[in-house]
mmCIF file of C-alpha atoms and ligand atoms in Angstrom:
data_model
loop_
_atom_site.group_PDB
_atom_site.id
_atom_site.type_symbol
_atom_site.label_atom_id
_atom_site.label_comp_id
_atom_site.label_asym_id
_atom_site.label_seq_id
_atom_site.Cartn_x
_atom_site.Cartn_y
_atom_site.Cartn_z
ATOM 1 C CA MET Y 2 -23.713 23.071 5.100
ATOM 2 C CA ASN Y 3 -20.954 20.959 3.642
ATOM 3 C CA LYS Y 4 -21.916 17.320 3.940
ATOM 4 C CA ASP Y 5 -19.031 15.866 1.948
ATOM 5 C CA ILE Y 6 -17.351 12.847 3.528
ATOM 6 C CA ALA Y 7 -13.895 14.076 2.553
ATOM 7 C CA THR Y 8 -13.552 16.950 5.011
ATOM 8 C CA PRO Y 9 -11.250 16.554 8.021
ATOM 9 C CA LEU Y 10 -14.169 17.168 10.398
ATOM 10 C CA ARG Y 11 -16.674 14.772 8.850
ATOM 11 C CA THR Y 12 -14.025 12.070 8.340
ATOM 12 C CA ARG Y 13 -13.008 12.287 11.996
ATOM 13 C CA ALA Y 14 -16.661 12.070 13.078
ATOM 14 C CA ILE Y 15 -17.228 8.953 10.947
ATOM 15 C CA LEU Y 16 -14.051 7.269 12.209
ATOM 16 C CA GLU Y 17 -15.048 8.003 15.811
ATOM 17 C CA LYS Y 18 -18.641 6.865 15.356
ATOM 18 C CA TYR Y 19 -17.454 3.462 14.119
ATOM 19 C CA LYS Y 20 -14.331 3.318 16.313
ATOM 20 C CA PHE Y 21 -12.440 2.548 13.128
ATOM 21 C CA ASN Y 22 -8.753 1.604 13.389
ATOM 22 C CA PHE Y 23 -6.721 1.951 10.192
ATOM 23 C CA LYS Y 24 -5.121 -1.220 8.919
ATOM 24 C CA LYS Y 25 -1.721 -0.315 7.570
ATOM 25 C CA SER Y 26 -1.469 -3.726 5.912
ATOM 26 C CA LEU Y 27 -4.457 -2.791 3.694
ATOM 27 C CA GLY Y 28 -2.942 0.525 2.592
ATOM 28 C CA GLN Y 29 -5.639 2.558 4.298
ATOM 29 C CA ASN Y 30 -4.890 6.251 3.768
ATOM 30 C CA PHE Y 31 -8.137 8.160 3.329
ATOM 31 C CA LEU Y 32 -8.484 11.408 1.379
ATOM 32 C CA ILE Y 33 -9.722 14.465 3.264
ATOM 33 C CA ASP Y 34 -9.590 17.116 0.530
ATOM 34 C CA THR Y 35 -12.538 17.627 -1.814
ATOM 35 C CA ASN Y 36 -10.450 19.779 -4.215
ATOM 36 C CA ILE Y 37 -8.124 16.861 -4.920
ATOM 37 C CA LEU Y 38 -11.110 14.543 -5.347
ATOM 38 C CA ASP Y 39 -12.731 16.955 -7.823
ATOM 39 C CA LYS Y 40 -9.501 17.046 -9.809
ATOM 40 C CA ILE Y 41 -9.291 13.249 -9.909
ATOM 41 C CA VAL Y 42 -12.848 13.057 -11.265
ATOM 42 C CA ASP Y 43 -12.030 15.843 -13.778
ATOM 43 C CA TYR Y 44 -8.922 14.025 -15.018
ATOM 44 C CA ALA Y 45 -11.013 10.884 -15.510
ATOM 45 C CA GLY Y 46 -13.402 12.819 -17.769
ATOM 46 C CA VAL Y 47 -16.380 11.277 -15.976
ATOM 47 C CA THR Y 48 -19.773 12.477 -17.237
ATOM 48 C CA GLU Y 49 -23.387 11.728 -16.313
ATOM 49 C CA SER Y 50 -23.435 8.823 -18.762
ATOM 50 C CA SER Y 51 -20.176 7.258 -17.499
ATOM 51 C CA GLY Y 52 -19.825 4.095 -15.502
ATOM 52 C CA VAL Y 53 -17.022 3.959 -12.933
ATOM 53 C CA ILE Y 54 -15.232 1.058 -11.310
ATOM 54 C CA GLU Y 55 -13.555 2.030 -8.038
ATOM 55 C CA ILE Y 56 -11.086 0.020 -5.998
ATOM 56 C CA GLY Y 57 -11.026 0.537 -2.245
ATOM 57 C CA PRO Y 58 -13.776 3.025 -1.299
ATOM 58 C CA GLY Y 59 -12.602 3.306 2.338
ATOM 59 C CA ILE Y 60 -15.315 5.378 4.035
ATOM 60 C CA GLY Y 61 -16.559 6.632 0.658
ATOM 61 C CA ALA Y 62 -14.677 9.906 0.104
ATOM 62 C CA LEU Y 63 -13.999 9.403 -3.613
ATOM 63 C CA THR Y 64 -17.012 7.133 -4.154
ATOM 64 C CA GLU Y 65 -19.316 10.009 -3.195
ATOM 65 C CA GLN Y 66 -17.737 12.490 -5.632
ATOM 66 C CA LEU Y 67 -17.887 9.878 -8.391
ATOM 67 C CA ALA Y 68 -21.529 9.083 -7.677
ATOM 68 C CA LYS Y 69 -22.420 12.778 -7.967
ATOM 69 C CA ARG Y 70 -21.030 12.943 -11.495
ATOM 70 C CA ALA Y 71 -21.303 9.453 -13.007
ATOM 71 C CA GLU Y 72 -24.286 7.358 -13.972
ATOM 72 C CA LYS Y 73 -23.174 4.459 -11.794
ATOM 73 C CA VAL Y 74 -20.276 3.455 -9.551
ATOM 74 C CA VAL Y 75 -19.240 -0.096 -8.694
ATOM 75 C CA SER Y 76 -16.669 -0.302 -5.942
ATOM 76 C CA PHE Y 77 -14.552 -3.224 -4.646
ATOM 77 C CA GLU Y 78 -13.656 -3.166 -0.936
ATOM 78 C CA ILE Y 79 -11.666 -5.920 0.786
ATOM 79 C CA ASP Y 80 -12.205 -4.785 4.402
ATOM 80 C CA GLN Y 81 -15.469 -6.116 5.787
ATOM 81 C CA ARG Y 82 -15.438 -3.584 8.651
ATOM 82 C CA LEU Y 83 -16.052 -0.814 6.115
ATOM 83 C CA LEU Y 84 -19.298 -2.261 4.732
ATOM 84 C CA PRO Y 85 -21.630 -0.925 7.461
ATOM 85 C CA VAL Y 86 -19.771 2.393 7.399
ATOM 86 C CA LEU Y 87 -20.291 2.769 3.640
ATOM 87 C CA LYS Y 88 -23.945 1.806 3.931
ATOM 88 C CA ASP Y 89 -24.342 4.746 6.276
ATOM 89 C CA THR Y 90 -22.091 7.360 4.625
ATOM 90 C CA LEU Y 91 -23.376 6.702 1.091
ATOM 91 C CA SER Y 92 -27.039 6.198 2.009
ATOM 92 C CA LEU Y 93 -28.088 9.273 -0.001
ATOM 93 C CA TYR Y 94 -26.908 7.739 -3.286
ATOM 94 C CA ASP Y 95 -28.797 5.083 -5.222
ATOM 95 C CA ASN Y 96 -26.225 4.640 -7.988
ATOM 96 C CA ILE Y 97 -23.464 2.868 -6.023
ATOM 97 C CA ASP Y 98 -22.835 -0.880 -5.691
ATOM 98 C CA ILE Y 99 -20.252 -2.002 -3.143
ATOM 99 C CA ILE Y 100 -18.733 -5.425 -3.768
ATOM 100 C CA HIS Y 101 -17.001 -7.049 -0.799
ATOM 101 C CA SER Y 102 -13.979 -8.586 -2.509
ATOM 102 C CA ASP Y 103 -10.250 -8.499 -3.025
ATOM 103 C CA VAL Y 104 -10.057 -6.891 -6.463
ATOM 104 C CA LEU Y 105 -7.091 -9.125 -7.337
ATOM 105 C CA LYS Y 106 -9.334 -12.171 -6.969
ATOM 106 C CA ALA Y 107 -12.447 -10.655 -8.523
ATOM 107 C CA ASN Y 108 -13.743 -11.382 -11.998
ATOM 108 C CA VAL Y 109 -13.831 -7.746 -13.075
ATOM 109 C CA LYS Y 110 -14.907 -8.548 -16.636
ATOM 110 C CA GLU Y 111 -17.984 -10.350 -15.337
ATOM 111 C CA VAL Y 112 -18.794 -7.518 -12.931
ATOM 112 C CA ILE Y 113 -18.588 -5.059 -15.824
ATOM 113 C CA ARG Y 114 -20.891 -7.230 -17.936
ATOM 114 C CA ASP Y 115 -23.436 -7.476 -15.124
ATOM 115 C CA SER Y 116 -23.278 -3.845 -13.990
ATOM 116 C CA PHE Y 117 -23.003 -1.644 -17.060
ATOM 117 C CA GLU Y 118 -24.542 -1.204 -20.495
ATOM 118 C CA PRO Y 119 -22.663 -2.654 -23.481
ATOM 119 C CA GLY Y 120 -20.564 0.118 -25.023
ATOM 120 C CA GLN Y 121 -21.009 2.450 -22.027
ATOM 121 C CA ASP Y 122 -18.142 4.862 -21.313
ATOM 122 C CA LEU Y 123 -16.212 3.153 -18.479
ATOM 123 C CA MET Y 124 -13.346 4.380 -16.313
ATOM 124 C CA VAL Y 125 -11.455 2.896 -13.383
ATOM 125 C CA VAL Y 126 -10.913 5.588 -10.763
ATOM 126 C CA ALA Y 127 -9.276 4.983 -7.394
ATOM 127 C CA ASN Y 128 -7.034 6.069 -4.581
ATOM 128 C CA LEU Y 129 -5.197 2.756 -4.644
ATOM 129 C CA PRO Y 130 -3.862 0.813 -1.651
ATOM 130 C CA TYR Y 131 -0.118 1.368 -2.156
ATOM 131 C CA TYR Y 132 1.008 -2.121 -1.121
ATOM 132 C CA VAL Y 133 -0.624 -3.608 -4.248
ATOM 133 C CA THR Y 134 -0.479 -0.769 -6.796
ATOM 134 C CA THR Y 135 1.462 -2.632 -9.473
ATOM 135 C CA PRO Y 136 -0.406 -5.978 -9.349
ATOM 136 C CA ILE Y 137 -3.749 -4.151 -9.500
ATOM 137 C CA LEU Y 138 -2.729 -1.966 -12.454
ATOM 138 C CA MET Y 139 -1.195 -4.895 -14.349
ATOM 139 C CA LYS Y 140 -4.290 -7.023 -13.763
ATOM 140 C CA LEU Y 141 -6.559 -4.262 -15.102
ATOM 141 C CA LEU Y 142 -4.349 -3.744 -18.169
ATOM 142 C CA GLU Y 143 -3.628 -7.379 -18.993
ATOM 143 C CA GLU Y 144 -7.272 -8.409 -18.785
ATOM 144 C CA LYS Y 145 -8.049 -6.062 -21.697
ATOM 145 C CA LEU Y 146 -11.222 -4.772 -20.059
ATOM 146 C CA PRO Y 147 -13.676 -2.695 -22.099
ATOM 147 C CA ILE Y 148 -12.650 0.541 -20.330
ATOM 148 C CA ARG Y 149 -11.523 3.938 -21.670
ATOM 149 C CA GLY Y 150 -8.854 4.397 -19.065
ATOM 150 C CA ILE Y 151 -7.634 4.413 -15.496
ATOM 151 C CA VAL Y 152 -7.073 7.419 -13.222
ATOM 152 C CA VAL Y 153 -5.461 6.553 -9.909
ATOM 153 C CA MET Y 154 -3.695 8.068 -6.953
ATOM 154 C CA ILE Y 155 -0.498 6.077 -6.372
ATOM 155 C CA GLN Y 156 3.035 6.524 -5.010
ATOM 156 C CA LYS Y 157 4.756 9.294 -6.984
ATOM 157 C CA GLU Y 158 7.775 7.052 -7.549
ATOM 158 C CA VAL Y 159 5.590 4.390 -9.214
ATOM 159 C CA ALA Y 160 3.729 7.008 -11.292
ATOM 160 C CA ASP Y 161 7.126 8.283 -12.483
ATOM 161 C CA ARG Y 162 8.268 4.779 -13.428
ATOM 162 C CA ILE Y 163 5.054 3.952 -15.281
ATOM 163 C CA SER Y 164 5.113 7.171 -17.322
ATOM 164 C CA ALA Y 165 8.911 7.264 -17.892
ATOM 165 C CA LYS Y 166 10.460 7.744 -21.331
ATOM 166 C CA PRO Y 167 13.478 5.775 -22.683
ATOM 167 C CA GLY Y 168 16.856 7.064 -21.548
ATOM 168 C CA THR Y 169 15.659 8.165 -18.113
ATOM 169 C CA LYS Y 170 16.486 6.619 -14.759
ATOM 170 C CA ALA Y 171 12.860 5.754 -14.031
ATOM 171 C CA TYR Y 172 12.390 3.882 -17.339
ATOM 172 C CA GLY Y 173 12.164 0.112 -16.960
ATOM 173 C CA SER Y 174 10.074 -2.984 -17.546
ATOM 174 C CA LEU Y 175 7.102 -1.455 -15.688
ATOM 175 C CA SER Y 176 7.096 1.585 -18.031
ATOM 176 C CA ILE Y 177 7.045 -0.721 -21.037
ATOM 177 C CA ALA Y 178 4.441 -3.089 -19.602
ATOM 178 C CA ALA Y 179 2.051 -0.190 -18.954
ATOM 179 C CA GLN Y 180 2.824 1.788 -22.114
ATOM 180 C CA TYR Y 181 2.246 -1.286 -24.267
ATOM 181 C CA TYR Y 182 -1.421 -1.143 -23.242
ATOM 182 C CA ALA Y 183 -1.925 2.575 -22.582
ATOM 183 C CA THR Y 184 -0.531 6.071 -22.859
ATOM 184 C CA ALA Y 185 0.653 7.113 -19.421
ATOM 185 C CA GLU Y 186 0.831 10.561 -17.835
ATOM 186 C CA SER Y 187 1.584 11.613 -14.300
ATOM 187 C CA VAL Y 188 -0.870 14.526 -14.117
ATOM 188 C CA LEU Y 189 -0.689 15.825 -10.545
ATOM 189 C CA THR Y 190 1.670 15.634 -7.572
ATOM 190 C CA VAL Y 191 -0.170 15.446 -4.270
ATOM 191 C CA PRO Y 192 1.109 16.411 -0.796
ATOM 192 C CA LYS Y 193 0.894 13.969 2.123
ATOM 193 C CA THR Y 194 -1.323 16.406 4.039
ATOM 194 C CA VAL Y 195 -4.467 15.467 2.084
ATOM 195 C CA PHE Y 196 -4.566 11.975 3.672
ATOM 196 C CA VAL Y 197 -5.357 10.513 7.105
ATOM 197 C CA PRO Y 198 -3.166 8.924 8.223
ATOM 198 C CA GLN Y 199 -0.429 10.560 6.140
ATOM 199 C CA PRO Y 200 1.518 8.055 4.023
ATOM 200 C CA ASN Y 201 5.327 7.869 4.241
ATOM 201 C CA VAL Y 202 5.838 8.633 0.564
ATOM 202 C CA ASP Y 203 4.772 11.336 -1.897
ATOM 203 C CA SER Y 204 1.772 10.634 -4.106
ATOM 204 C CA ALA Y 205 0.716 11.454 -7.653
ATOM 205 C CA VAL Y 206 -2.292 11.027 -9.893
ATOM 206 C CA LEU Y 207 -1.571 8.781 -12.868
ATOM 207 C CA ARG Y 208 -3.760 8.786 -15.971
ATOM 208 C CA LEU Y 209 -3.683 5.784 -18.303
ATOM 209 C CA THR Y 210 -5.602 6.055 -21.563
ATOM 210 C CA LEU Y 211 -6.048 2.636 -23.110
ATOM 211 C CA ARG Y 212 -4.835 2.112 -26.649
ATOM 212 C CA ASP Y 213 -7.086 0.504 -29.267
ATOM 213 C CA GLU Y 214 -4.030 -1.368 -30.539
ATOM 214 C CA PRO Y 215 -0.541 -1.869 -29.082
ATOM 215 C CA PRO Y 216 1.874 0.823 -30.345
ATOM 216 C CA VAL Y 217 3.995 -1.816 -32.109
ATOM 217 C CA ALA Y 218 3.312 -5.163 -33.762
ATOM 218 C CA VAL Y 219 4.480 -7.937 -31.433
ATOM 219 C CA ASP Y 220 4.321 -11.483 -32.786
ATOM 220 C CA ASP Y 221 4.618 -13.232 -29.406
ATOM 221 C CA GLU Y 222 3.671 -11.161 -26.335
ATOM 222 C CA GLU Y 223 5.140 -13.614 -23.848
ATOM 223 C CA LEU Y 224 8.526 -13.575 -25.570
ATOM 224 C CA PHE Y 225 8.380 -9.761 -25.904
ATOM 225 C CA PHE Y 226 7.811 -9.286 -22.153
ATOM 226 C CA ASN Y 227 10.501 -11.893 -21.342
ATOM 227 C CA VAL Y 228 12.982 -9.958 -23.496
ATOM 228 C CA VAL Y 229 12.015 -6.703 -21.765
ATOM 229 C CA ARG Y 230 12.341 -8.163 -18.252
ATOM 230 C CA ALA Y 231 15.660 -9.843 -19.073
ATOM 231 C CA SER Y 232 17.059 -6.622 -20.559
ATOM 232 C CA PHE Y 233 16.524 -4.752 -17.285
ATOM 233 C CA ALA Y 234 17.622 -7.549 -14.931
ATOM 234 C CA GLN Y 235 20.891 -5.741 -14.214
ATOM 235 C CA ARG Y 236 20.635 -2.151 -15.308
ATOM 236 C CA ARG Y 237 24.366 -1.548 -15.621
ATOM 237 C CA LYS Y 238 24.952 -4.483 -17.941
ATOM 238 C CA THR Y 239 24.699 -4.297 -21.721
ATOM 239 C CA ILE Y 240 21.602 -5.641 -23.409
ATOM 240 C CA LEU Y 241 23.584 -8.569 -24.822
ATOM 241 C CA ASN Y 242 24.927 -9.565 -21.412
ATOM 242 C CA ASN Y 243 21.494 -9.311 -19.840
ATOM 243 C CA LEU Y 244 19.896 -11.426 -22.565
ATOM 244 C CA VAL Y 245 22.651 -14.052 -22.358
ATOM 245 C CA HIS Y 246 22.200 -14.424 -18.593
ATOM 246 C CA ASN Y 247 18.482 -13.832 -18.150
ATOM 247 C CA LEU Y 248 16.656 -14.962 -21.286
ATOM 248 C CA ASP Y 249 16.337 -18.649 -21.913
ATOM 249 C CA TYR Y 250 16.301 -18.356 -25.690
ATOM 250 C CA GLY Y 251 19.424 -19.566 -27.433
ATOM 251 C CA ASP Y 252 23.153 -19.024 -26.876
ATOM 252 C CA LYS Y 253 25.242 -15.869 -27.075
ATOM 253 C CA GLU Y 254 25.769 -16.168 -30.822
ATOM 254 C CA ILE Y 255 22.051 -16.453 -31.559
ATOM 255 C CA LEU Y 256 21.258 -13.511 -29.305
ATOM 256 C CA GLU Y 257 24.009 -11.337 -30.739
ATOM 257 C CA SER Y 258 22.954 -12.036 -34.307
ATOM 258 C CA ALA Y 259 19.311 -11.280 -33.436
ATOM 259 C CA LEU Y 260 20.378 -7.922 -31.973
ATOM 260 C CA LYS Y 261 22.413 -7.094 -35.068
ATOM 261 C CA ALA Y 262 19.589 -8.173 -37.390
ATOM 262 C CA SER Y 263 17.325 -5.831 -35.384
ATOM 263 C CA GLU Y 264 19.873 -3.003 -35.872
ATOM 264 C CA ILE Y 265 20.524 -2.781 -32.119
ATOM 265 C CA ASP Y 266 24.113 -2.313 -30.943
ATOM 266 C CA PRO Y 267 24.669 -5.205 -28.470
ATOM 267 C CA ARG Y 268 26.634 -2.830 -26.208
ATOM 268 C CA ARG Y 269 23.619 -0.609 -25.520
ATOM 269 C CA ARG Y 270 21.826 -0.748 -22.185
ATOM 270 C CA GLY Y 271 18.188 -1.801 -21.889
ATOM 271 C CA GLU Y 272 17.137 1.602 -20.561
ATOM 272 C CA THR Y 273 18.007 3.265 -23.901
ATOM 273 C CA LEU Y 274 15.694 1.068 -25.986
ATOM 274 C CA SER Y 275 12.221 2.096 -27.133
ATOM 275 C CA ILE Y 276 9.213 -0.239 -27.126
ATOM 276 C CA ALA Y 277 9.568 -0.513 -30.919
ATOM 277 C CA GLU Y 278 13.178 -1.670 -30.535
ATOM 278 C CA PHE Y 279 12.228 -4.338 -27.977
ATOM 279 C CA ALA Y 280 9.505 -5.501 -30.377
ATOM 280 C CA ARG Y 281 12.063 -5.765 -33.185
ATOM 281 C CA ILE Y 282 14.333 -7.932 -31.035
ATOM 282 C CA SER Y 283 11.585 -10.319 -29.923
ATOM 283 C CA ASN Y 284 10.096 -10.588 -33.422
ATOM 284 C CA THR Y 285 13.560 -11.347 -34.863
ATOM 285 C CA LEU Y 286 14.259 -13.972 -32.197
ATOM 286 C CA LEU Y 287 10.943 -15.630 -32.925
ATOM 287 C CA ALA Y 288 11.574 -15.609 -36.690
ATOM 288 C CA GLN Y 289 15.107 -16.978 -36.194
ATOM 289 C CA GLY Y 290 13.893 -19.797 -33.943
ATOM 290 C CA LYS Y 291 16.012 -21.118 -31.067
HETATM 291 N N1 SAM N 291 -10.992 5.624 -1.568
HETATM 292 C C1 SAM N 291 -10.739 5.919 -0.171
HETATM 293 C C2 SAM N 291 -10.207 7.330 -0.063
HETATM 294 O O1 SAM N 291 -9.693 7.829 -1.074
HETATM 295 O O2 SAM N 291 -10.283 7.917 1.009
HETATM 296 C C3 SAM N 291 -9.778 4.928 0.470
HETATM 297 C C4 SAM N 291 -8.461 4.706 -0.236
HETATM 298 S S1 SAM N 291 -7.315 3.726 0.660
HETATM 299 C C5 SAM N 291 -5.796 4.348 -0.016
HETATM 300 C C6 SAM N 291 -7.357 2.122 -0.077
HETATM 301 C C7 SAM N 291 -8.604 1.295 0.167
HETATM 302 O O3 SAM N 291 -8.473 0.038 -0.545
HETATM 303 C C8 SAM N 291 -8.909 0.890 1.601
HETATM 304 O O4 SAM N 291 -10.261 1.112 1.861
HETATM 305 C C9 SAM N 291 -8.555 -0.600 1.675
HETATM 306 O O5 SAM N 291 -9.293 -1.308 2.652
HETATM 307 C C10 SAM N 291 -8.914 -1.053 0.264
HETATM 308 N N2 SAM N 291 -8.186 -2.245 -0.223
HETATM 309 C C11 SAM N 291 -6.933 -2.650 0.096
HETATM 310 N N3 SAM N 291 -6.581 -3.741 -0.599
HETATM 311 C C12 SAM N 291 -7.635 -4.040 -1.412
HETATM 312 C C13 SAM N 291 -7.888 -5.080 -2.361
HETATM 313 N N4 SAM N 291 -6.960 -5.997 -2.638
HETATM 314 N N5 SAM N 291 -9.086 -5.100 -2.988
HETATM 315 C C14 SAM N 291 -10.029 -4.146 -2.719
HETATM 316 N N6 SAM N 291 -9.838 -3.136 -1.826
HETATM 317 C C15 SAM N 291 -8.660 -3.084 -1.179
#
């Protein structure tokens, strides 16, 4: 008998038992396909010695598959109504901790320290709530957590932007922000039919593998990210125009000479520049001073 949570039948029975109403505002789209869940766990490379941090367990569909294959799972859930449900659906597993918290407000570093062994293989694995995909991913990356990587189901459009290469339409400040910390691959496109309720947009599984070091030497990270954001403020403008209007770092002459010293044609558009080229510009600006 198949006891998995993530079957259409079992999911419906659980939802009915608890008279659960989905909250759209919390991005509640639950997975009802164990094949997709298996693939997510495969892509994460989770083994019996791995620790896993999950965000948003819902009724436990992915949590269960993770608990079967990992040493331990710690899962953050914001919706209090799901706590008694999870206690019931995951009662067979003794290697799961559910933390009732908004992950954006949680001290994830401290949770990791308290929950896992030092040096343990750690992955973040989740079917993310789509309304907060980017803030959650940026928080996890910027906090420089001791994790190997992140495998998440997100909107396909966001997965495409995060993994985009220079010169493509999807490439922008989000691609650079993520790729500064990790290598990014969109590994699987997922149809809407594997969720209840079905989301309005297509989904994809994104795999981020954290880098030991950034791919380029950046002397001032804040300035680097300001240059990147300014360069994409208006995609159809040249990089010089965007920097002049959106970066508070010297006048047109200073900016133009920094671009030339970095061997960047000021008439290029931001979307054609690699991470290394953005690093050159921000390092030159810093060296030049305002
Ligand atoms: N993992 C389950 C699955 O795959 O079926 C549910 C995924 S559902 C897309 C997202 C889950 O994240 C929901 O359970 C929702 O309540 C929870 N959630 C939403 N915002 C959150 C936040 N800021 N912190 C923690 N959990 C959140």
